[in-house]
Coordinates of C-alpha atoms in Angstrom, one line a residue:
M1 CA 0.0 0.0 0.0
S2 CA 2.7 2.5 1.0
A3 CA 4.5 2.4 -2.4
T4 CA 2.0 4.6 -4.2
P5 CA 1.9 7.7 -2.1
Q6 CA 5.7 7.7 -1.9
K7 CA 5.9 7.6 -5.6
N8 CA 3.5 10.5 -6.0
R9 CA 5.5 12.5 -3.4
A10 CA 8.7 11.8 -5.4
S11 CA 7.1 12.9 -8.7
R12 CA 5.7 16.0 -7.1
R13 CA 9.2 16.9 -5.8
V14 CA 10.6 16.5 -9.3
L15 CA 7.8 18.7 -10.7
A16 CA 8.3 21.4 -8.0
A17 CA 12.0 21.4 -8.8
A18 CA 11.4 21.6 -12.5
A19 CA 8.9 24.4 -12.2
G20 CA 11.5 27.0 -11.4
L21 CA 10.4 30.2 -13.2
A22 CA 7.7 28.3 -15.2
T23 CA 4.2 29.2 -16.1
V24 CA 1.4 29.4 -13.5
G25 CA -0.1 26.2 -15.0
A26 CA 3.1 24.3 -14.3
L27 CA 3.2 25.7 -10.7
V28 CA -0.4 24.6 -10.1
A29 CA 0.6 21.1 -11.4
A30 CA 3.5 21.1 -8.9
M31 CA 1.2 21.9 -5.9
P32 CA 0.3 19.0 -3.5
A33 CA -2.4 17.0 -5.1
D34 CA -5.0 17.6 -2.4
A35 CA -4.6 21.4 -2.7
H36 CA -6.3 21.5 -6.1
D37 CA -7.8 18.1 -6.7
R38 CA -10.7 18.0 -4.3
G39 CA -13.9 16.2 -5.4
H40 CA -12.1 13.1 -6.8
G41 CA -13.6 11.0 -4.1
H42 CA -11.6 8.5 -2.0
G43 CA -7.8 8.3 -2.5
H44 CA -7.0 11.8 -3.9
K45 CA -5.8 10.9 -7.3
P46 CA -2.9 13.2 -8.3
R47 CA -3.8 15.8 -10.9
T48 CA -1.1 14.6 -13.4
V49 CA -0.1 11.2 -14.5
D50 CA 3.1 10.3 -16.3
V51 CA 2.3 8.2 -19.4
Q52 CA 5.3 6.3 -20.9
L53 CA 5.2 6.2 -24.7
L54 CA 7.6 3.6 -26.1
S55 CA 8.0 3.7 -29.9
F56 CA 9.9 2.3 -32.8
N57 CA 9.6 2.2 -36.6
D58 CA 10.8 0.4 -39.8
L59 CA 11.2 -3.1 -38.4
H60 CA 10.9 -4.6 -41.9
G61 CA 10.5 -8.1 -40.5
N62 CA 14.0 -8.2 -39.0
L63 CA 13.3 -10.8 -36.3
E64 CA 17.0 -12.0 -36.2
P65 CA 19.7 -9.4 -35.5
P66 CA 20.5 -7.7 -38.8
A67 CA 23.9 -8.7 -40.2
G68 CA 26.9 -6.5 -41.0
S69 CA 26.7 -2.7 -41.0
A70 CA 22.9 -2.8 -41.3
G71 CA 22.9 -4.2 -37.7
A72 CA 24.9 -1.4 -36.1
V73 CA 24.1 2.1 -34.7
S74 CA 26.4 5.0 -34.3
E75 CA 27.0 6.5 -30.8
T76 CA 28.9 9.8 -30.3
Q77 CA 31.3 9.5 -27.3
A78 CA 32.0 12.2 -24.7
D79 CA 35.3 13.0 -26.6
G80 CA 33.5 13.4 -29.9
T81 CA 34.6 10.1 -31.5
V82 CA 31.9 7.9 -32.9
K83 CA 31.5 4.3 -31.9
S84 CA 29.6 1.5 -33.8
I85 CA 27.4 -0.6 -31.6
P86 CA 25.8 -3.9 -32.8
A87 CA 22.1 -3.7 -32.2
G88 CA 18.7 -5.1 -33.0
G89 CA 16.9 -8.4 -33.2
V90 CA 13.5 -9.0 -31.8
E91 CA 14.8 -11.1 -28.9
Y92 CA 16.6 -8.0 -27.6
L93 CA 13.9 -5.6 -28.6
A94 CA 11.4 -7.5 -26.5
T95 CA 13.8 -7.5 -23.5
S96 CA 14.4 -3.7 -23.9
L97 CA 10.7 -2.9 -24.0
R98 CA 9.8 -5.1 -21.1
T99 CA 12.6 -3.7 -19.0
A100 CA 11.7 -0.1 -19.9
R101 CA 8.0 -0.7 -18.9
K102 CA 9.0 -1.8 -15.3
G103 CA 7.7 0.7 -12.8
H104 CA 5.5 2.5 -15.3
P105 CA 1.8 1.6 -14.7
Y106 CA 0.8 3.8 -17.6
S107 CA 2.8 2.6 -20.6
V108 CA 1.7 2.4 -24.2
T109 CA 3.8 1.0 -27.2
A110 CA 3.3 2.5 -30.7
A111 CA 5.1 2.1 -34.0
G112 CA 5.6 4.3 -37.1
G113 CA 5.0 1.9 -39.9
D114 CA 6.9 -0.5 -42.2
M115 CA 6.7 -3.3 -39.6
V116 CA 6.7 -5.7 -42.5
G117 CA 7.7 -5.7 -46.1
A118 CA 11.2 -6.0 -47.7
S119 CA 11.7 -8.5 -44.9
P120 CA 14.5 -11.1 -44.6
L121 CA 13.6 -14.7 -45.6
L122 CA 12.6 -15.8 -42.1
S123 CA 9.6 -13.5 -42.3
G124 CA 9.2 -12.8 -46.0
L125 CA 8.9 -16.5 -47.0
F126 CA 5.8 -16.7 -44.8
H127 CA 4.2 -13.4 -46.0
D128 CA 5.3 -11.8 -42.7
E129 CA 3.1 -13.9 -40.4
P130 CA 6.1 -14.5 -38.1
T131 CA 6.6 -10.7 -37.6
I132 CA 3.0 -10.0 -36.8
E133 CA 3.1 -12.9 -34.3
A134 CA 6.3 -11.4 -32.8
L135 CA 4.7 -7.9 -32.5
N136 CA 1.7 -9.4 -30.7
G137 CA 4.2 -11.0 -28.3
L138 CA 6.0 -7.6 -27.8
D139 CA 2.6 -6.1 -26.7
L140 CA 2.6 -3.5 -29.5
D141 CA -0.6 -1.4 -28.9
V142 CA -0.8 0.4 -32.3
T143 CA 1.0 1.2 -35.5
S144 CA 0.5 3.3 -38.5
V145 CA 0.8 1.7 -41.9
G146 CA 4.0 2.5 -43.9
N147 CA 4.5 2.2 -47.7
H148 CA 5.9 -1.3 -47.4
E149 CA 2.6 -2.5 -45.8
F150 CA 1.2 -2.1 -49.4
D151 CA 3.9 -4.2 -51.1
E152 CA 1.4 -7.1 -51.5
G153 CA -1.7 -5.0 -51.8
A154 CA -4.6 -3.9 -49.6
T155 CA -6.2 -7.4 -49.5
E156 CA -3.0 -8.9 -48.0
L157 CA -2.7 -6.0 -45.6
A158 CA -6.3 -6.7 -44.4
R159 CA -5.3 -10.3 -43.9
L160 CA -2.3 -9.3 -41.7
Q161 CA -4.8 -7.2 -39.6
N162 CA -7.7 -9.7 -39.4
G163 CA -6.0 -13.1 -39.7
G164 CA -6.7 -16.1 -41.9
C165 CA -4.3 -18.3 -43.9
H166 CA -2.7 -17.1 -47.1
P167 CA -5.1 -17.4 -50.1
A168 CA -2.5 -19.1 -52.3
E169 CA -0.1 -20.8 -49.9
G170 CA -2.6 -21.7 -47.2
C171 CA -1.6 -22.3 -43.6
Y172 CA 2.1 -22.8 -42.8
E173 CA 1.7 -25.0 -39.7
Q174 CA -0.5 -28.1 -39.4
G175 CA -3.7 -27.3 -37.6
K176 CA -2.7 -23.7 -36.9
K177 CA -4.6 -20.7 -38.4
F178 CA -2.9 -17.3 -38.6
Q179 CA -4.6 -15.1 -36.0
G180 CA -3.7 -11.6 -37.4
A181 CA -2.5 -8.6 -35.5
D182 CA -4.0 -8.1 -32.1
F183 CA -3.1 -4.3 -32.4
P184 CA -4.8 -1.9 -34.8
Y185 CA -3.0 -0.9 -38.0
L186 CA -4.0 2.7 -38.7
A187 CA -4.4 4.1 -42.2
A188 CA -6.2 7.5 -41.9
N189 CA -5.0 8.9 -45.2
V190 CA -5.5 5.8 -47.3
T191 CA -9.0 5.5 -48.8
A192 CA -10.6 3.0 -51.2
E193 CA -11.3 4.7 -54.6
K194 CA -14.8 3.0 -54.7
T195 CA -16.1 4.1 -51.3
G196 CA -13.9 7.1 -50.3
K197 CA -13.5 5.5 -46.8
P198 CA -10.3 4.6 -45.0
I199 CA -9.3 1.0 -45.8
L200 CA -8.4 0.5 -42.1
K201 CA -9.2 2.4 -38.9
P202 CA -8.0 6.0 -39.1
Y203 CA -7.4 6.3 -35.3
T204 CA -7.7 4.4 -32.0
V205 CA -8.0 5.6 -28.4
W206 CA -5.8 4.0 -25.7
K207 CA -7.5 4.0 -22.3
K208 CA -6.4 3.2 -18.7
N209 CA -8.0 4.3 -15.4
G210 CA -9.7 7.3 -17.1
V211 CA -6.5 8.3 -19.0
K212 CA -7.2 8.6 -22.7
I213 CA -4.7 9.1 -25.5
G214 CA -5.8 9.1 -29.2
F215 CA -3.5 7.8 -31.9
I216 CA -3.9 8.8 -35.6
G217 CA -1.8 6.9 -38.2
V218 CA -0.8 8.0 -41.7
T219 CA 1.7 6.9 -44.3
L220 CA 3.5 9.3 -46.7
E221 CA 1.2 10.8 -49.4
G222 CA 3.8 9.7 -52.0
T223 CA 3.4 6.0 -51.2
P224 CA 2.2 5.2 -54.8
N225 CA 5.5 6.5 -56.2
I226 CA 7.5 4.0 -54.2
V227 CA 5.4 0.9 -54.3
T228 CA 4.6 -1.3 -57.3
A229 CA 1.3 -0.3 -59.1
N230 CA -0.4 -3.6 -58.1
G231 CA 0.3 -2.8 -54.4
V232 CA -1.7 0.5 -54.5
K233 CA -4.4 -0.5 -57.0
G234 CA -7.8 1.0 -56.1
L235 CA -6.4 3.2 -53.4
K236 CA -6.0 6.9 -52.8
F237 CA -3.3 8.5 -50.6
H238 CA -4.1 11.9 -49.1
D239 CA -2.2 14.8 -47.6
E240 CA -0.7 13.9 -44.2
I241 CA -1.3 17.3 -42.6
E242 CA -4.9 17.7 -43.7
T243 CA -5.7 14.1 -42.7
V244 CA -4.2 14.3 -39.2
N245 CA -5.8 17.7 -38.6
K246 CA -9.2 16.3 -39.7
Y247 CA -9.1 13.4 -37.3
A248 CA -7.5 15.4 -34.4
K249 CA -10.6 17.6 -34.6
E250 CA -12.9 14.5 -34.5
L251 CA -11.0 13.1 -31.5
D252 CA -11.2 16.5 -29.8
R253 CA -15.0 16.6 -30.3
Q254 CA -15.2 13.2 -28.6
G255 CA -13.4 14.6 -25.6
V256 CA -10.0 13.0 -26.4
K257 CA -7.6 15.9 -25.8
S258 CA -4.3 14.0 -25.7
I259 CA -3.3 13.0 -29.2
V260 CA -0.2 11.4 -30.8
A261 CA 0.3 11.2 -34.6
L262 CA 2.1 8.2 -36.0
I263 CA 3.5 9.3 -39.4
H264 CA 5.4 7.1 -41.8
E265 CA 7.5 10.0 -43.1
G266 CA 10.7 11.4 -41.7
G267 CA 13.7 13.6 -41.8
A268 CA 17.4 13.7 -41.8
P269 CA 19.2 14.9 -38.6
A270 CA 22.6 16.6 -39.0
S271 CA 24.3 13.6 -37.4
S272 CA 23.6 9.9 -37.8
S273 CA 24.4 9.2 -34.2
Y274 CA 21.3 8.0 -32.2
N275 CA 22.3 10.2 -29.3
Y276 CA 22.8 13.4 -31.3
N277 CA 21.3 16.5 -29.6
C278 CA 18.9 17.5 -32.4
D279 CA 18.1 20.8 -30.7
S280 CA 21.7 22.0 -30.4
P281 CA 21.9 25.5 -31.8
G282 CA 25.0 25.2 -34.0
A283 CA 25.1 26.2 -37.7
G284 CA 23.9 23.3 -39.8
D285 CA 22.5 21.5 -36.7
G286 CA 19.0 20.1 -36.3
I287 CA 16.8 18.2 -38.8
S288 CA 15.7 18.7 -42.4
G289 CA 13.4 16.8 -44.8
P290 CA 9.7 16.4 -45.3
I291 CA 8.8 15.8 -41.7
V292 CA 9.8 19.4 -40.7
D293 CA 7.0 21.0 -42.9
I294 CA 4.5 18.3 -41.8
A295 CA 5.3 19.0 -38.2
K296 CA 4.9 22.7 -38.7
G297 CA 1.5 22.2 -40.3
I298 CA -0.1 19.8 -37.9
T299 CA -2.6 21.2 -35.4
P300 CA -1.5 22.1 -31.9
K301 CA -4.2 19.6 -30.7
V302 CA -1.5 16.9 -31.5
D303 CA 1.0 16.5 -28.6
A304 CA 3.8 14.4 -30.2
L305 CA 4.8 13.0 -33.5
V306 CA 6.2 9.5 -33.9
T307 CA 7.8 9.2 -37.3
G308 CA 9.8 6.9 -39.6
H309 CA 10.6 6.0 -43.2
T310 CA 14.0 7.6 -43.3
H311 CA 15.6 5.0 -41.0
Q312 CA 17.2 7.7 -38.9
A313 CA 17.3 8.1 -35.1
Y314 CA 16.3 11.5 -33.8
V315 CA 14.5 13.2 -30.9
C316 CA 13.8 16.8 -32.1
T317 CA 11.7 19.7 -31.1
V318 CA 9.8 21.4 -33.9
P319 CA 7.4 24.2 -33.0
D320 CA 3.7 23.6 -33.6
P321 CA 1.6 26.3 -35.5
S322 CA 1.0 28.2 -32.3
G323 CA 4.7 28.3 -31.5
N324 CA 4.8 25.8 -28.7
P325 CA 7.7 23.2 -28.8
R326 CA 6.5 19.7 -29.8
L327 CA 8.5 16.5 -30.0
V328 CA 9.2 14.7 -33.3
T329 CA 10.9 11.3 -32.8
S330 CA 12.2 8.4 -34.9
A331 CA 14.0 5.2 -33.8
S332 CA 16.4 4.2 -36.7
S333 CA 15.2 0.9 -38.2
F334 CA 15.3 -2.9 -38.0
G335 CA 14.5 -2.8 -34.2
K336 CA 18.0 -1.3 -33.3
V337 CA 16.6 1.6 -31.3
Y338 CA 13.5 2.4 -29.3
T339 CA 12.3 5.8 -28.1
D340 CA 11.1 6.3 -24.5
T341 CA 8.9 9.4 -24.1
T342 CA 7.2 10.7 -21.0
L343 CA 3.9 12.5 -21.6
T344 CA 2.5 14.3 -18.5
Y345 CA -1.2 13.9 -18.6
D346 CA -3.5 16.3 -16.8
R347 CA -6.6 14.6 -15.5
R348 CA -8.6 17.8 -15.3
T349 CA -7.9 19.1 -18.9
K350 CA -7.5 15.5 -20.2
D351 CA -4.6 17.0 -22.2
I352 CA -0.8 16.6 -22.2
V353 CA 1.0 19.4 -20.4
R354 CA 3.2 21.0 -23.0
T355 CA 4.7 24.1 -21.3
S356 CA 8.2 25.5 -21.5
V357 CA 8.9 23.1 -18.5
K358 CA 10.1 19.8 -19.9
S359 CA 6.8 18.1 -19.2
V360 CA 7.4 16.0 -22.3
T361 CA 10.8 14.4 -22.3
S362 CA 12.2 11.8 -24.6
A363 CA 15.3 9.9 -25.5
N364 CA 16.4 7.2 -27.9
H365 CA 18.0 4.0 -26.5
V366 CA 20.0 1.3 -28.2
V367 CA 18.6 -2.2 -28.4
S368 CA 21.9 -3.7 -27.4
R369 CA 22.8 -7.3 -27.8
D370 CA 24.6 -7.6 -24.4
Q371 CA 21.3 -8.1 -22.6
A372 CA 19.3 -11.3 -22.0
K373 CA 17.3 -12.6 -25.0
A374 CA 13.5 -12.9 -24.5
T375 CA 13.0 -16.7 -24.5
D376 CA 9.5 -16.5 -26.1
M377 CA 11.1 -14.6 -29.1
T378 CA 13.9 -17.2 -29.3
A379 CA 11.4 -19.9 -29.5
L380 CA 9.3 -18.1 -32.1
I381 CA 12.4 -17.6 -34.3
A382 CA 13.5 -21.3 -33.9
R383 CA 10.0 -22.5 -34.8
W384 CA 9.9 -20.5 -38.1
N385 CA 13.5 -21.2 -38.9
T386 CA 12.7 -24.9 -38.8
L387 CA 10.1 -24.3 -41.4
A388 CA 12.4 -22.1 -43.5
A389 CA 15.6 -24.1 -43.2
P390 CA 15.2 -26.4 -46.3
I391 CA 15.0 -23.3 -48.5
A392 CA 17.0 -20.8 -46.5
S393 CA 20.2 -22.8 -46.1
R394 CA 20.8 -23.7 -49.8
P395 CA 24.2 -22.3 -50.9
Q396 CA 24.0 -20.0 -54.0
G397 CA 27.6 -18.9 -54.3
F398 CA 30.8 -17.7 -52.6
I399 CA 32.2 -14.3 -51.8
A400 CA 35.8 -13.3 -50.8
A401 CA 34.8 -10.4 -48.6
D402 CA 31.8 -8.3 -47.5
I403 CA 30.0 -6.7 -50.5
N404 CA 28.3 -3.6 -49.1
G405 CA 24.9 -2.5 -50.3
R406 CA 22.6 -1.1 -47.7
G407 CA 25.6 -0.4 -45.5
S408 CA 27.4 1.7 -48.1
T409 CA 26.7 5.5 -48.1
A410 CA 28.4 6.1 -51.5
P411 CA 26.3 6.9 -54.5
E412 CA 27.7 3.8 -56.3
K413 CA 27.6 0.7 -54.1
P414 CA 29.6 -2.5 -54.7
L415 CA 26.5 -4.7 -54.3
G416 CA 24.5 -2.4 -56.6
N417 CA 27.1 -3.0 -59.3
L418 CA 26.9 -6.8 -58.7
I419 CA 23.1 -6.8 -58.9
A420 CA 23.0 -4.6 -62.1
D421 CA 25.6 -6.9 -63.7
A422 CA 23.6 -10.0 -62.8
Q423 CA 20.5 -8.4 -64.4
L424 CA 22.4 -7.4 -67.6
E425 CA 24.0 -10.8 -68.0
G426 CA 20.7 -12.7 -67.5
L427 CA 18.8 -10.5 -70.0
A428 CA 21.5 -9.7 -72.6
P429 CA 20.9 -12.8 -74.8
A430 CA 18.7 -12.0 -77.8
D431 CA 16.0 -14.5 -76.8
K432 CA 16.0 -13.1 -73.2
G433 CA 15.4 -9.5 -74.1
G434 CA 18.7 -8.3 -75.8
A435 CA 19.5 -5.8 -73.0
V436 CA 22.5 -3.6 -73.4
V437 CA 22.4 -1.9 -70.0
A438 CA 20.7 -2.5 -66.6
F439 CA 19.5 -0.2 -63.9
M440 CA 18.8 -1.0 -60.2
N441 CA 17.0 1.2 -57.7
P442 CA 19.2 1.8 -54.6
G443 CA 16.2 1.4 -52.2
G444 CA 15.6 -2.1 -53.4
I445 CA 19.0 -3.3 -52.0
R446 CA 17.9 -4.2 -48.4
S447 CA 21.2 -5.4 -46.8
D448 CA 24.9 -6.2 -47.4
L449 CA 26.3 -9.6 -48.5
V450 CA 28.3 -10.5 -45.4
Y451 CA 31.4 -12.8 -45.5
A452 CA 30.9 -14.1 -42.0
A453 CA 28.6 -17.1 -41.7
S454 CA 25.1 -16.5 -40.6
G455 CA 24.5 -20.1 -39.6
S456 CA 26.4 -23.4 -40.1
E457 CA 27.1 -22.8 -43.8
G458 CA 30.7 -21.5 -43.3
N459 CA 32.3 -18.1 -44.0
G460 CA 32.0 -16.7 -47.5
V461 CA 29.0 -18.9 -48.5
V462 CA 26.0 -17.0 -49.8
T463 CA 22.8 -18.9 -48.8
Y464 CA 19.4 -18.5 -50.5
G465 CA 18.2 -16.8 -47.3
E466 CA 21.0 -14.2 -47.5
A467 CA 20.4 -13.5 -51.2
F468 CA 16.7 -13.2 -50.4
T469 CA 17.5 -10.7 -47.6
V470 CA 19.3 -8.5 -50.2
Q471 CA 16.4 -8.6 -52.7
P472 CA 13.3 -9.6 -50.9
F473 CA 10.7 -8.2 -53.3
T474 CA 11.1 -10.8 -56.0
N475 CA 10.3 -8.2 -58.6
M476 CA 9.9 -9.5 -62.1
M477 CA 12.5 -8.2 -64.5
N478 CA 11.5 -6.1 -67.6
V479 CA 13.4 -5.3 -70.8
V480 CA 12.1 -2.3 -72.7
D481 CA 13.0 0.0 -75.6
L482 CA 14.1 3.5 -74.5
T483 CA 15.6 6.2 -76.8
G484 CA 19.0 7.7 -75.9
A485 CA 17.2 10.9 -75.0
Q486 CA 15.0 9.0 -72.5
L487 CA 18.0 7.2 -71.0
V488 CA 19.7 10.6 -70.4
A489 CA 16.5 12.0 -69.0
A490 CA 16.3 9.0 -66.5
L491 CA 19.9 9.7 -65.3
Q492 CA 19.0 13.4 -64.8
Q493 CA 15.8 12.4 -62.8
Q494 CA 18.2 10.8 -60.2
V495 CA 19.0 14.4 -59.0
S496 CA 16.1 16.5 -60.2
G497 CA 12.3 16.7 -59.9
S498 CA 11.1 14.7 -56.9
N499 CA 14.6 13.5 -56.3
A500 CA 16.3 16.9 -56.2
A501 CA 16.4 17.2 -52.4
S502 CA 17.6 13.7 -51.7
P503 CA 19.1 12.1 -54.9
K504 CA 18.3 8.5 -55.7
I505 CA 21.4 7.2 -57.6
L506 CA 20.6 4.2 -59.8
Q507 CA 23.1 1.4 -59.7
V508 CA 24.3 0.7 -63.3
S509 CA 25.7 -2.3 -65.1
K510 CA 29.3 -2.4 -66.4
G511 CA 29.9 -0.5 -69.6
L512 CA 27.8 2.6 -68.5
T513 CA 30.0 5.4 -67.2
Y514 CA 29.3 9.1 -66.4
T515 CA 30.3 12.0 -64.1
L516 CA 28.0 13.2 -61.2
D517 CA 28.9 16.7 -60.1
L518 CA 27.2 17.3 -56.8
T519 CA 28.5 20.9 -56.6
K520 CA 25.9 21.8 -59.3
A521 CA 22.1 21.9 -59.0
G522 CA 19.3 19.8 -60.3
A523 CA 19.6 17.9 -63.6
D524 CA 23.0 19.7 -64.3
R525 CA 24.6 17.4 -61.7
V526 CA 24.7 14.7 -64.4
V527 CA 27.4 16.1 -66.6
A528 CA 26.2 16.3 -70.2
G529 CA 28.6 14.6 -72.6
S530 CA 30.1 12.4 -69.9
I531 CA 27.6 9.6 -70.4
L532 CA 29.2 6.7 -72.3
L533 CA 28.0 3.2 -73.0
N534 CA 30.9 0.8 -73.8
G535 CA 33.0 3.9 -74.5
E536 CA 30.5 5.5 -77.0
A537 CA 28.4 8.6 -76.4
I538 CA 24.6 8.0 -76.1
D539 CA 22.8 8.8 -79.3
P540 CA 19.5 10.7 -78.4
A541 CA 17.7 9.3 -81.4
K542 CA 18.9 5.7 -81.1
T543 CA 16.9 2.9 -79.4
Y544 CA 18.4 1.0 -76.5
R545 CA 17.2 -2.2 -74.8
V546 CA 17.2 -1.5 -71.1
A547 CA 16.8 -4.0 -68.2
M548 CA 15.2 -3.1 -64.9
N549 CA 12.8 -4.4 -62.3
E550 CA 9.0 -3.9 -62.8
F551 CA 9.0 -1.2 -60.1
L552 CA 11.4 1.0 -62.1
A553 CA 9.8 0.1 -65.4
G554 CA 6.5 1.5 -63.9
G555 CA 8.2 4.8 -63.3
G556 CA 8.8 4.2 -59.6
D557 CA 11.0 6.4 -57.4
G558 CA 10.4 9.5 -59.6
F559 CA 11.9 7.9 -62.8
A560 CA 9.1 8.9 -65.2
A561 CA 11.5 8.4 -68.2
L562 CA 11.9 4.8 -67.3
G563 CA 8.2 4.3 -67.3
Q564 CA 8.0 5.4 -71.0
G565 CA 9.6 2.1 -72.3
T566 CA 8.0 0.2 -75.2
N567 CA 8.2 -3.4 -76.5
K568 CA 8.3 -4.8 -73.0
L569 CA 9.5 -8.3 -72.4
V570 CA 9.0 -9.8 -68.9
G571 CA 11.8 -11.9 -67.7
P572 CA 12.6 -13.9 -64.5
S573 CA 12.6 -12.4 -61.1
D574 CA 15.5 -10.2 -59.9
L575 CA 16.3 -12.8 -57.2
D576 CA 16.5 -15.6 -59.7
L577 CA 19.0 -13.6 -61.9
F578 CA 21.0 -12.7 -58.8
N579 CA 21.3 -16.3 -57.7
A580 CA 22.1 -17.5 -61.2
Y581 CA 24.9 -14.9 -61.5
L582 CA 26.4 -16.0 -58.1
A583 CA 26.3 -19.7 -59.2
A584 CA 28.0 -18.9 -62.6
H585 CA 30.7 -16.6 -61.2
S586 CA 31.9 -18.2 -58.0
T587 CA 33.1 -21.4 -56.5
A588 CA 34.5 -22.3 -53.1
S589 CA 38.1 -22.1 -54.5
A590 CA 37.4 -19.0 -56.6
P591 CA 35.0 -16.8 -54.6
L592 CA 33.6 -13.6 -56.0
A593 CA 35.5 -10.4 -55.0
P594 CA 33.6 -7.1 -54.4
P595 CA 33.3 -5.3 -57.8
A596 CA 35.2 -2.1 -58.2
T597 CA 33.1 1.1 -58.0
D598 CA 34.4 3.0 -61.0
R599 CA 31.3 3.6 -63.1
I600 CA 30.1 6.9 -61.6
T601 CA 32.8 9.6 -61.1
V602 CA 31.6 11.8 -58.2
I603 CA 32.6 15.4 -57.8
Q604 CA 31.7 16.5 -54.3

């Protein structure tokens, strides 16, 4: 019995100390509970309650710890040096969240989208049922949808929410039916073209002992530009700000005054360290990117923004439209980081206290691998691994060293070159499409090829599971006719139009070379006259056969020129070509070395 009043006394002491020269409202909150909280009946509930909000984003089905550089976070040390810390894996994420919740009677766990999609084989092979099951076990309360939730279309997303076995592949375990997510997936700004209504719930209200917090979930309005056409068929994606403001008003009318927006869109902090002080006042500090304008436009009724999509870790303050500071957070990706935010809830106003006093505090924490594993997650991984093993462990080829893809920050990535070469080789024969060049979108490379063994296969062996983790979409390959002028336009679209602010540099097959001058602006960054194919200038009037996946061939990622191709031939999947190339070009005694990155000359 005695624990509770002591705790309240302690929190009042902290409040009183923090109040300092604060507003009257904060001083009132700091007064002894019984001084201003009469009429609450027996027990004198304190006026304010600290609600713990735990959040993460962009898990992408990474149940096992991600390998190589994709499984590390940067931490700035006291002396200014940066240390790399291995992190992530759902066994550790579960432990981190469960430890964080201790001593917090009011704790809610939310996510910012892309829980599934582009997943490693362990989850992807089973249409992400293992990840939904793990999230149920983690006690996730709510998530917004992200763009990757639409990779397999709205019907499959509805199945992940509601349960039922896969329409084509059935149930994966004898006598077991997939139950679906026991938390709501929110999609406020995604409506069905036919009905005009949201395809899933737009919001949900979390309640405990009279404390109510509303959650509104949206994905980026530009989702159709970054998902295959089939995935977004029959759907409309609406403006993030307008949608959140509309439902915040609706929640407010229902008496829900505390509101958190879950937004699958993000920004780029000035430092990639998870512990960077985003609010430091130095020149060039802070955060940039789409989330800044979104945050500035979202109604002050919303008390905090949990974001994602850019795979960055940040805890930033962006003023709301009335000038009050408001938190915008993101927790890296792949379950490597989680955010712990304290929201001070006022029982009388039913709102979160957002004064100049830090009544809303937040920090990112590493999901380190030197803590105990959650045994239920270990068992879940083992169960699905047993089902996946016959396929996952098949050797596909051999590598001599790490071949970096996702983990490379350079415009031209060794793994990008390898993938593009595999696509060109597979589709160059006349009867396979007659391709003379291949393009790969950088966002489609989901990990590195890591030399160290992931299981019992031995170092340097690339298994089917590892190859799948690199290219999990199994996009079908296309070969199309493009004019030289369209080819040049496509290269310019890497750094102009919708890609001007954050360039998307295509990975190119061997034989294509050009200079990228990042000191210039827009399309001029691709140096005219520097583009050569097998040593010859591109002829604007000539027709070229170009290989790419169906996503790029549909004009995805802002490459409208690539969507103008004609005489389309549909080939095998990108993964099949990748595996065939590994098999043809490597043996145990002659493993494949990382390809040189000498196709794009970059001027910084």
